[in-house]
């Protein structure tokens, strides 16, 4: 009987330890991470105030919404605005007119529930890169009226790019969350996270935003990630966090300052055209491209003329388009010199300093206007592998449900699970790439 009792006691201890294992492991991981973080210190005096944007995501917090918005509007700070995302609230929001006579709040109403990941991604992409984003949930409020003023003193230190503050439990009033939730960061830092990390099987992921974005933010920030040892928020509803979703990309520390808007930088963009014994088709392509393609830096043509007849045809093309750089493959060993010629046209800094290149075949004809600068902007904004000018609604081989609207007239998709031309990443049929993404492949 005594032995049986001991067995029950041991089993009970085992179950108790098993039940608490996740909580204990999470606490150990958090403490280890906290040891690696750096503590931010308030700067005084502040020479330049930061611009803040409070982004609130609310989905089922009707009873706390007014308190949440009042908490944000009552911040004793001048340079801030609020974006409130309504993701399916069952509440009359007309009270905003009374609460917000100055018009600080931008109200975003999702017609269909999108979840926090897609909602926050789209809103933060629209923020200025130099704005400091402060994330709030619908069930959270600021701890006092001077939170933004305090954050301004921390972010006055240009070494601080992303920060984690303490969160007070609204029920027990216990403080926690330091080094776990990085809810304050430059919008420009966030914009360097690739769209791919927010997607799964052709759709935006579902779940908690922090589980997807935290790891990439910390990788991009590197030693510029800090903790702020003071309570910033009060949370009235405990969030059950899952383990972070592994990032599909590995990010090194950002080389430039996050407040610099790299998406707005003007880019040089080249086009490399491949032509094989088809001078007439090349002529037609160059003629159509000159008419419809804008913001082009330089044309390169890598061509093969198998005999004098074809070479005479290419000479006519050269006379009609003298600004194009022509690189001829040898008749004896065209396959051997193709790679060196391509290397020279694309990656030789003495030949071109453009950071983007589009590849095209001589059989293509440009039939509508193409703005290469807009395409490069879309690549920088999303981190997409390429911009495929030939693929669009004209092709019925790609279902609408797997297309993700990004900008006006521009849609994204994932290669996994796709067939035909939609599943070919490295197409040279009128496709734009960042050179850094395709070198040395």
Short mmCIF file of C-alpha atoms in Angstrom, two decimals:
data_model
loop_
_atom_site.label_atom_id
_atom_site.label_comp_id
_atom_site.label_asym_id
_atom_site.label_seq_id
_atom_site.Cartn_x
_atom_site.Cartn_y
_atom_site.Cartn_z
CA UNK A 1 0.00 0.00 0.00
CA UNK A 2 2.83 2.37 0.91
CA UNK A 3 4.59 1.54 -2.36
CA UNK A 4 1.38 2.30 -4.27
CA UNK A 5 1.11 5.64 -2.44
CA UNK A 6 4.68 6.52 -3.43
CA UNK A 7 3.92 5.69 -7.06
CA UNK A 8 0.87 8.00 -6.98
CA UNK A 9 2.94 10.77 -5.42
CA UNK A 10 5.65 10.40 -8.08
CA UNK A 11 3.04 10.37 -10.85
CA UNK A 12 1.40 13.45 -9.37
CA UNK A 13 4.71 15.29 -9.25
CA UNK A 14 5.40 14.23 -12.84
CA UNK A 15 2.04 15.54 -14.07
CA UNK A 16 2.52 18.79 -12.15
CA UNK A 17 5.95 19.30 -13.66
CA UNK A 18 4.62 18.46 -17.11
CA UNK A 19 1.75 20.91 -16.76
CA UNK A 20 4.08 23.72 -15.79
CA UNK A 21 6.86 22.84 -18.21
CA UNK A 22 5.79 25.29 -20.91
CA UNK A 23 5.49 28.19 -18.47
CA UNK A 24 8.86 27.38 -16.88
CA UNK A 25 10.55 26.99 -20.26
CA UNK A 26 9.06 30.27 -21.51
CA UNK A 27 10.30 32.06 -18.40
CA UNK A 28 13.81 30.61 -18.79
CA UNK A 29 13.95 31.60 -22.47
CA UNK A 30 12.73 35.11 -21.63
CA UNK A 31 15.37 35.53 -18.90
CA UNK A 32 18.14 34.29 -21.18
CA UNK A 33 17.02 36.71 -23.87
CA UNK A 34 16.82 39.56 -21.36
CA UNK A 35 20.46 39.00 -20.39
CA UNK A 36 21.46 39.57 -24.01
CA UNK A 37 19.46 42.79 -24.38
CA UNK A 38 20.62 46.31 -23.71
CA UNK A 39 18.89 48.78 -21.41
CA UNK A 40 17.87 52.13 -22.86
CA UNK A 41 18.40 55.31 -20.88
CA UNK A 42 16.42 58.51 -21.22
CA UNK A 43 18.21 61.35 -22.96
CA UNK A 44 18.02 64.83 -21.49
CA UNK A 45 17.76 67.39 -22.99
CA UNK A 46 16.11 66.19 -26.21
CA UNK A 47 17.44 68.05 -29.23
CA UNK A 48 14.89 66.72 -31.74
CA UNK A 49 11.44 65.27 -31.03
CA UNK A 50 10.36 62.04 -32.69
CA UNK A 51 7.11 61.57 -34.59
CA UNK A 52 4.99 58.76 -33.14
CA UNK A 53 2.12 56.81 -34.66
CA UNK A 54 0.00 54.77 -32.24
CA UNK A 55 -1.37 51.77 -34.12
CA UNK A 56 -4.24 50.04 -32.31
CA UNK A 57 -5.63 46.70 -33.49
CA UNK A 58 -9.05 45.76 -32.07
CA UNK A 59 -11.18 42.73 -32.90
CA UNK A 60 -13.39 41.81 -29.91
CA UNK A 61 -12.77 44.43 -27.24
CA UNK A 62 -15.94 46.52 -27.44
CA UNK A 63 -16.08 47.21 -23.69
CA UNK A 64 -12.57 48.73 -23.62
CA UNK A 65 -12.43 50.65 -26.90
CA UNK A 66 -13.42 54.06 -25.57
CA UNK A 67 -10.93 53.77 -22.72
CA UNK A 68 -8.26 52.69 -25.19
CA UNK A 69 -8.78 55.65 -27.52
CA UNK A 70 -9.04 58.17 -24.68
CA UNK A 71 -5.78 56.82 -23.28
CA UNK A 72 -4.07 57.53 -26.60
CA UNK A 73 -5.68 60.92 -27.20
CA UNK A 74 -4.75 62.12 -23.72
CA UNK A 75 -1.01 61.69 -24.28
CA UNK A 76 0.79 64.87 -23.25
CA UNK A 77 2.84 65.09 -26.44
CA UNK A 78 2.38 67.11 -29.60
CA UNK A 79 3.80 65.14 -32.54
CA UNK A 80 1.73 61.99 -32.76
CA UNK A 81 -1.18 60.48 -34.64
CA UNK A 82 -3.36 57.41 -34.15
CA UNK A 83 -4.41 54.67 -36.55
CA UNK A 84 -7.28 52.61 -35.14
CA UNK A 85 -7.95 49.29 -36.93
CA UNK A 86 -11.47 47.92 -36.50
CA UNK A 87 -11.30 44.23 -37.43
CA UNK A 88 -14.91 43.27 -36.85
CA UNK A 89 -16.00 45.22 -33.76
CA UNK A 90 -19.69 45.22 -32.96
CA UNK A 91 -19.73 48.81 -31.77
CA UNK A 92 -20.96 52.21 -32.87
CA UNK A 93 -17.82 54.32 -33.36
CA UNK A 94 -19.58 57.68 -33.72
CA UNK A 95 -18.13 58.71 -30.34
CA UNK A 96 -14.86 59.43 -32.18
CA UNK A 97 -16.29 62.74 -33.41
CA UNK A 98 -16.68 63.91 -29.80
CA UNK A 99 -13.41 62.44 -28.51
CA UNK A 100 -11.24 63.58 -31.42
CA UNK A 101 -12.10 67.12 -32.56
CA UNK A 102 -8.49 67.66 -33.69
CA UNK A 103 -8.65 64.72 -36.11
CA UNK A 104 -5.68 62.75 -34.77
CA UNK A 105 -7.39 59.38 -35.31
CA UNK A 106 -7.42 57.61 -38.68
CA UNK A 107 -10.19 55.02 -38.48
CA UNK A 108 -9.61 51.88 -40.59
CA UNK A 109 -12.60 49.55 -40.90
CA UNK A 110 -11.96 46.09 -42.35
CA UNK A 111 -15.03 44.97 -44.27
CA UNK A 112 -14.02 41.37 -43.57
CA UNK A 113 -11.89 40.23 -40.63
CA UNK A 114 -8.25 40.06 -41.73
CA UNK A 115 -6.48 39.24 -38.47
CA UNK A 116 -3.72 41.20 -36.79
CA UNK A 117 -0.92 40.10 -39.12
CA UNK A 118 -2.40 41.42 -42.37
CA UNK A 119 -4.02 44.44 -40.73
CA UNK A 120 -0.84 45.68 -39.07
CA UNK A 121 1.32 44.87 -42.09
CA UNK A 122 -0.77 47.03 -44.39
CA UNK A 123 -1.02 49.96 -41.97
CA UNK A 124 2.67 50.06 -41.04
CA UNK A 125 3.67 49.89 -44.70
CA UNK A 126 1.85 53.20 -45.15
CA UNK A 127 3.71 54.91 -42.28
CA UNK A 128 6.67 57.17 -42.87
CA UNK A 129 9.96 55.38 -42.27
CA UNK A 130 11.02 57.95 -39.66
CA UNK A 131 7.84 57.52 -37.61
CA UNK A 132 8.15 55.52 -34.39
CA UNK A 133 5.35 52.95 -34.22
CA UNK A 134 3.75 52.17 -30.85
CA UNK A 135 1.57 49.06 -30.99
CA UNK A 136 -1.53 48.76 -28.83
CA UNK A 137 -4.16 46.07 -28.64
CA UNK A 138 -7.80 46.97 -28.19
CA UNK A 139 -7.62 45.70 -24.60
CA UNK A 140 -4.59 47.84 -23.71
CA UNK A 141 -4.16 51.40 -22.48
CA UNK A 142 -1.16 53.54 -21.63
CA UNK A 143 -0.06 53.56 -18.00
CA UNK A 144 -0.04 57.38 -17.84
CA UNK A 145 -0.31 60.55 -19.95
CA UNK A 146 3.44 60.91 -20.49
CA UNK A 147 4.33 57.59 -22.12
CA UNK A 148 5.08 59.16 -25.52
CA UNK A 149 7.08 61.93 -23.85
CA UNK A 150 9.15 59.28 -22.06
CA UNK A 151 9.60 57.25 -25.26
CA UNK A 152 10.75 60.40 -27.02
CA UNK A 153 13.60 60.70 -24.53
CA UNK A 154 14.61 57.07 -25.07
CA UNK A 155 14.43 57.27 -28.88
CA UNK A 156 16.36 60.55 -28.83
CA UNK A 157 19.31 58.18 -28.66
CA UNK A 158 19.82 57.28 -32.33
CA UNK A 159 21.20 53.94 -31.20
CA UNK A 160 17.69 52.79 -30.20
CA UNK A 161 15.78 51.28 -33.13
CA UNK A 162 13.33 48.94 -31.41
CA UNK A 163 12.35 48.69 -27.75
CA UNK A 164 10.43 46.49 -25.34
CA UNK A 165 8.75 47.99 -22.28
CA UNK A 166 6.98 46.48 -19.31
CA UNK A 167 3.28 45.61 -19.46
CA UNK A 168 1.07 45.72 -16.36
CA UNK A 169 -1.55 43.00 -15.91
CA UNK A 170 -4.88 44.81 -15.50
CA UNK A 171 -6.17 42.15 -13.09
CA UNK A 172 -3.22 41.40 -10.82
CA UNK A 173 -1.24 44.63 -11.44
CA UNK A 174 1.91 42.57 -11.85
CA UNK A 175 4.54 43.82 -14.27
CA UNK A 176 6.03 41.64 -17.00
CA UNK A 177 6.76 41.33 -20.70
CA UNK A 178 10.15 43.04 -20.59
CA UNK A 179 12.24 41.67 -23.46
CA UNK A 180 9.29 39.71 -24.87
CA UNK A 181 7.01 42.13 -26.70
CA UNK A 182 8.87 44.69 -28.80
CA UNK A 183 5.98 47.08 -29.29
CA UNK A 184 7.93 50.26 -30.16
CA UNK A 185 10.07 50.55 -33.31
CA UNK A 186 10.84 52.66 -36.35
CA UNK A 187 8.43 51.98 -39.20
CA UNK A 188 11.41 51.89 -41.56
CA UNK A 189 12.84 48.93 -39.65
CA UNK A 190 9.60 47.00 -40.06
CA UNK A 191 9.52 47.73 -43.79
CA UNK A 192 12.66 45.65 -44.29
CA UNK A 193 10.79 42.47 -43.27
CA UNK A 194 9.90 40.58 -46.43
CA UNK A 195 6.25 40.04 -47.28
CA UNK A 196 7.00 36.31 -47.55
CA UNK A 197 7.40 36.05 -43.77
CA UNK A 198 3.81 37.16 -43.27
CA UNK A 199 2.36 34.63 -45.73
CA UNK A 200 1.51 30.95 -45.72
CA UNK A 201 0.17 29.01 -48.72
CA UNK A 202 -0.74 32.13 -50.64
CA UNK A 203 -2.53 33.96 -47.82
CA UNK A 204 -1.63 36.15 -44.86
CA UNK A 205 -0.96 34.07 -41.77
CA UNK A 206 -3.47 33.88 -38.96
CA UNK A 207 -2.42 34.22 -35.36
CA UNK A 208 -0.64 36.80 -33.28
CA UNK A 209 1.36 39.47 -35.05
CA UNK A 210 4.21 39.26 -32.51
CA UNK A 211 4.79 35.59 -33.28
CA UNK A 212 5.74 36.50 -36.85
CA UNK A 213 7.41 39.92 -36.67
CA UNK A 214 9.44 39.87 -33.44
CA UNK A 215 12.32 37.68 -34.60
CA UNK A 216 12.94 39.54 -37.91
CA UNK A 217 12.76 42.90 -36.11
CA UNK A 218 15.42 41.80 -33.62
CA UNK A 219 17.65 40.38 -36.36
CA UNK A 220 17.41 43.60 -38.35
CA UNK A 221 18.07 45.74 -35.28
CA UNK A 222 20.97 43.68 -33.94
CA UNK A 223 22.64 45.61 -31.12
CA UNK A 224 20.08 48.41 -31.60
CA UNK A 225 17.36 46.44 -29.74
CA UNK A 226 16.78 47.73 -26.22
CA UNK A 227 14.56 47.20 -23.19
CA UNK A 228 12.93 50.08 -21.32
CA UNK A 229 12.63 49.17 -17.62
CA UNK A 230 9.39 51.00 -16.94
CA UNK A 231 5.72 50.08 -17.42
CA UNK A 232 4.29 51.46 -20.66
CA UNK A 233 0.98 49.64 -21.07
CA UNK A 234 -1.80 48.05 -19.04
CA UNK A 235 -3.32 44.89 -20.53
CA UNK A 236 -6.76 43.75 -19.38
CA UNK A 237 -6.78 40.44 -21.21
CA UNK A 238 -3.97 37.91 -21.07
CA UNK A 239 -2.72 36.86 -24.49
CA UNK A 240 -1.84 33.21 -24.96
CA UNK A 241 1.34 33.46 -27.00
CA UNK A 242 2.46 30.60 -29.20
CA UNK A 243 6.04 29.87 -30.09
CA UNK A 244 7.39 32.28 -32.68
CA UNK A 245 6.87 31.27 -36.30
CA UNK A 246 10.30 30.59 -37.82
CA UNK A 247 11.22 33.26 -40.35
CA UNK A 248 11.63 32.06 -43.92
CA UNK A 249 14.45 34.54 -44.31
CA UNK A 250 17.61 35.18 -42.36
CA UNK A 251 18.19 38.86 -41.73
CA UNK A 252 21.48 40.46 -40.93
CA UNK A 253 21.65 43.75 -39.09
CA UNK A 254 20.36 46.60 -41.22
CA UNK A 255 23.28 48.52 -42.72
CA UNK A 256 21.52 51.87 -43.09
CA UNK A 257 19.54 53.85 -40.53
CA UNK A 258 15.93 52.63 -40.33
CA UNK A 259 14.48 56.14 -40.55
CA UNK A 260 15.96 56.55 -44.02
CA UNK A 261 13.25 55.82 -46.60
CA UNK A 262 15.13 53.51 -48.95
CA UNK A 263 11.95 52.85 -50.90
CA UNK A 264 11.92 56.48 -52.05
CA UNK A 265 15.51 56.36 -53.33
CA UNK A 266 15.78 56.74 -57.08
CA UNK A 267 17.19 53.63 -58.71
CA UNK A 268 19.08 52.94 -61.91
CA UNK A 269 17.51 50.04 -63.80
CA UNK A 270 18.98 48.21 -66.80
CA UNK A 271 17.40 45.84 -69.31
CA UNK A 272 19.38 42.92 -70.74
CA UNK A 273 17.87 41.47 -73.92
CA UNK A 274 18.80 38.04 -75.29
CA UNK A 275 18.68 37.58 -79.07
CA UNK A 276 19.60 34.51 -81.10
CA UNK A 277 19.69 35.01 -84.88
CA UNK A 278 16.57 37.18 -84.80
CA UNK A 279 17.45 40.81 -85.59
CA UNK A 280 13.94 41.63 -86.83
CA UNK A 281 12.35 40.51 -83.55
CA UNK A 282 14.99 42.44 -81.58
CA UNK A 283 14.21 45.57 -83.60
CA UNK A 284 10.50 45.21 -82.80
CA UNK A 285 11.18 44.73 -79.09
CA UNK A 286 13.49 47.75 -78.81
CA UNK A 287 11.04 49.89 -80.75
CA UNK A 288 8.13 48.93 -78.47
CA UNK A 289 10.22 49.26 -75.29
CA UNK A 290 11.40 52.74 -76.26
CA UNK A 291 7.78 53.75 -76.67
CA UNK A 292 6.35 52.28 -73.46
CA UNK A 293 9.13 51.73 -70.89
CA UNK A 294 10.10 54.62 -68.59
CA UNK A 295 12.91 55.18 -66.04
CA UNK A 296 15.37 52.98 -67.91
CA UNK A 297 19.08 53.46 -67.33
CA UNK A 298 20.71 51.34 -70.04
CA UNK A 299 19.90 48.65 -72.60
CA UNK A 300 22.27 45.73 -73.08
CA UNK A 301 21.80 43.24 -75.91
CA UNK A 302 23.60 39.89 -75.80
CA UNK A 303 23.19 38.45 -79.27
CA UNK A 304 24.31 35.60 -81.45
CA UNK A 305 24.70 36.00 -85.22
CA UNK A 306 25.34 32.61 -86.80
CA UNK A 307 26.40 34.01 -90.19
CA UNK A 308 27.04 37.23 -92.09
CA UNK A 309 23.41 37.51 -93.15
CA UNK A 310 22.24 37.75 -89.54
CA UNK A 311 25.13 40.06 -88.66
CA UNK A 312 24.01 42.47 -91.38
CA UNK A 313 20.56 42.47 -89.80
CA UNK A 314 22.00 43.27 -86.38
CA UNK A 315 24.01 46.12 -87.94
CA UNK A 316 20.71 47.67 -89.05
CA UNK A 317 19.45 47.37 -85.46
CA UNK A 318 22.60 49.06 -84.17
CA UNK A 319 22.10 51.95 -86.58
CA UNK A 320 18.48 52.40 -85.45
CA UNK A 321 19.28 52.13 -81.72
CA UNK A 322 22.82 53.47 -81.24
CA UNK A 323 22.51 54.03 -77.46
CA UNK A 324 22.20 50.29 -76.78
CA UNK A 325 25.29 48.36 -75.62
CA UNK A 326 25.68 45.32 -77.89
CA UNK A 327 27.65 42.28 -76.76
CA UNK A 328 28.12 39.65 -79.46
CA UNK A 329 28.68 35.97 -78.75
CA UNK A 330 31.38 34.29 -80.79
CA UNK A 331 30.45 32.07 -83.71
CA UNK A 332 32.92 29.37 -82.68
CA UNK A 333 31.95 28.95 -79.00
CA UNK A 334 28.80 30.94 -78.17
CA UNK A 335 27.92 28.80 -75.17
CA UNK A 336 31.32 29.35 -73.56
CA UNK A 337 31.28 33.13 -73.73
CA UNK A 338 27.63 33.61 -72.75
CA UNK A 339 28.34 33.60 -68.99
CA UNK A 340 31.26 36.08 -69.19
CA UNK A 341 29.19 38.46 -71.34
CA UNK A 342 26.25 38.22 -68.95
CA UNK A 343 28.58 38.81 -66.00
CA UNK A 344 29.94 41.92 -67.70
CA UNK A 345 26.50 43.35 -68.52
CA UNK A 346 24.93 42.70 -65.12
CA UNK A 347 27.58 42.57 -62.40
CA UNK A 348 30.58 44.54 -63.71
CA UNK A 349 30.53 47.83 -61.77
CA UNK A 350 32.59 49.52 -64.48
CA UNK A 351 29.90 48.66 -67.02
CA UNK A 352 26.86 49.64 -64.95
CA UNK A 353 26.16 50.71 -61.37
CA UNK A 354 22.44 49.97 -61.56
CA UNK A 355 21.14 47.89 -58.63
CA UNK A 356 18.21 46.47 -60.62
CA UNK A 357 18.12 44.59 -63.90
CA UNK A 358 15.29 43.29 -66.09
CA UNK A 359 15.78 40.41 -68.50
CA UNK A 360 13.86 40.09 -71.76
CA UNK A 361 13.72 37.90 -74.85
CA UNK A 362 13.76 39.31 -78.35
CA UNK A 363 10.41 37.67 -79.11
CA UNK A 364 8.58 39.92 -76.64
CA UNK A 365 6.63 43.05 -77.54
CA UNK A 366 5.77 45.72 -74.96
CA UNK A 367 2.12 46.68 -75.49
CA UNK A 368 1.43 48.98 -72.53
CA UNK A 369 3.23 51.48 -70.32
CA UNK A 370 5.78 50.09 -67.85
CA UNK A 371 7.19 52.25 -65.06
CA UNK A 372 10.39 50.52 -63.97
CA UNK A 373 10.79 52.84 -60.99
CA UNK A 374 7.37 51.83 -59.64
CA UNK A 375 8.30 48.17 -60.13
CA UNK A 376 11.58 48.64 -58.25
CA UNK A 377 9.67 50.41 -55.47
CA UNK A 378 7.33 47.41 -55.19
CA UNK A 379 10.29 45.02 -54.95
CA UNK A 380 11.88 47.08 -52.19
CA UNK A 381 8.59 47.41 -50.30
CA UNK A 382 7.80 43.70 -50.33
CA UNK A 383 11.19 42.01 -50.61
CA UNK A 384 9.72 39.95 -53.47
CA UNK A 385 12.07 37.86 -55.60
CA UNK A 386 11.07 39.45 -58.91
CA UNK A 387 8.57 41.63 -60.74
CA UNK A 388 7.00 39.65 -63.58
CA UNK A 389 5.64 42.02 -66.22
CA UNK A 390 4.32 39.24 -68.46
CA UNK A 391 2.18 37.64 -65.76
CA UNK A 392 -1.15 39.19 -64.86
CA UNK A 393 -4.91 39.00 -65.18
CA UNK A 394 -4.49 38.30 -68.88
CA UNK A 395 -3.55 34.73 -67.90
CA UNK A 396 -6.29 32.51 -66.48
CA UNK A 397 -3.86 29.89 -65.16
CA UNK A 398 -3.59 31.62 -61.76
CA UNK A 399 -6.61 31.67 -59.47
CA UNK A 400 -7.71 35.05 -58.09
CA UNK A 401 -7.92 33.65 -54.56
CA UNK A 402 -4.16 33.13 -54.45
CA UNK A 403 -3.33 36.66 -55.58
CA UNK A 404 -2.56 39.15 -52.82
CA UNK A 405 -3.28 42.81 -53.68
CA UNK A 406 -0.31 44.96 -52.66
CA UNK A 407 -0.58 48.27 -54.51
CA UNK A 408 -2.98 49.59 -57.13
CA UNK A 409 -2.75 47.22 -60.07
CA UNK A 410 0.01 45.14 -58.44
CA UNK A 411 -0.51 41.71 -56.90
CA UNK A 412 1.79 39.21 -55.20
CA UNK A 413 1.76 35.42 -54.97
CA UNK A 414 3.90 32.61 -53.61
CA UNK A 415 5.75 30.14 -55.81
CA UNK A 416 5.06 27.11 -53.62
CA UNK A 417 2.22 25.01 -54.97
CA UNK A 418 2.02 26.94 -58.25
CA UNK A 419 2.30 25.42 -61.71
CA UNK A 420 3.58 26.57 -65.08
CA UNK A 421 5.00 30.06 -65.44
CA UNK A 422 3.61 31.03 -62.01
CA UNK A 423 6.02 28.64 -60.31
CA UNK A 424 9.22 29.73 -62.09
CA UNK A 425 11.18 32.22 -59.94
CA UNK A 426 14.09 32.89 -62.30
CA UNK A 427 12.26 33.68 -65.52
CA UNK A 428 14.06 35.89 -68.05
CA UNK A 429 10.86 36.65 -69.95
CA UNK A 430 10.45 40.34 -69.06
CA UNK A 431 11.23 40.07 -65.33
CA UNK A 432 12.86 42.61 -63.01
CA UNK A 433 15.28 41.55 -60.24
CA UNK A 434 17.50 43.10 -57.62
CA UNK A 435 21.04 42.24 -58.67
CA UNK A 436 21.93 41.33 -55.09
CA UNK A 437 19.23 38.64 -55.12
CA UNK A 438 20.42 36.83 -58.23
CA UNK A 439 24.18 37.05 -57.77
CA UNK A 440 25.97 34.67 -58.23
CA UNK A 441 23.14 32.40 -59.41
#
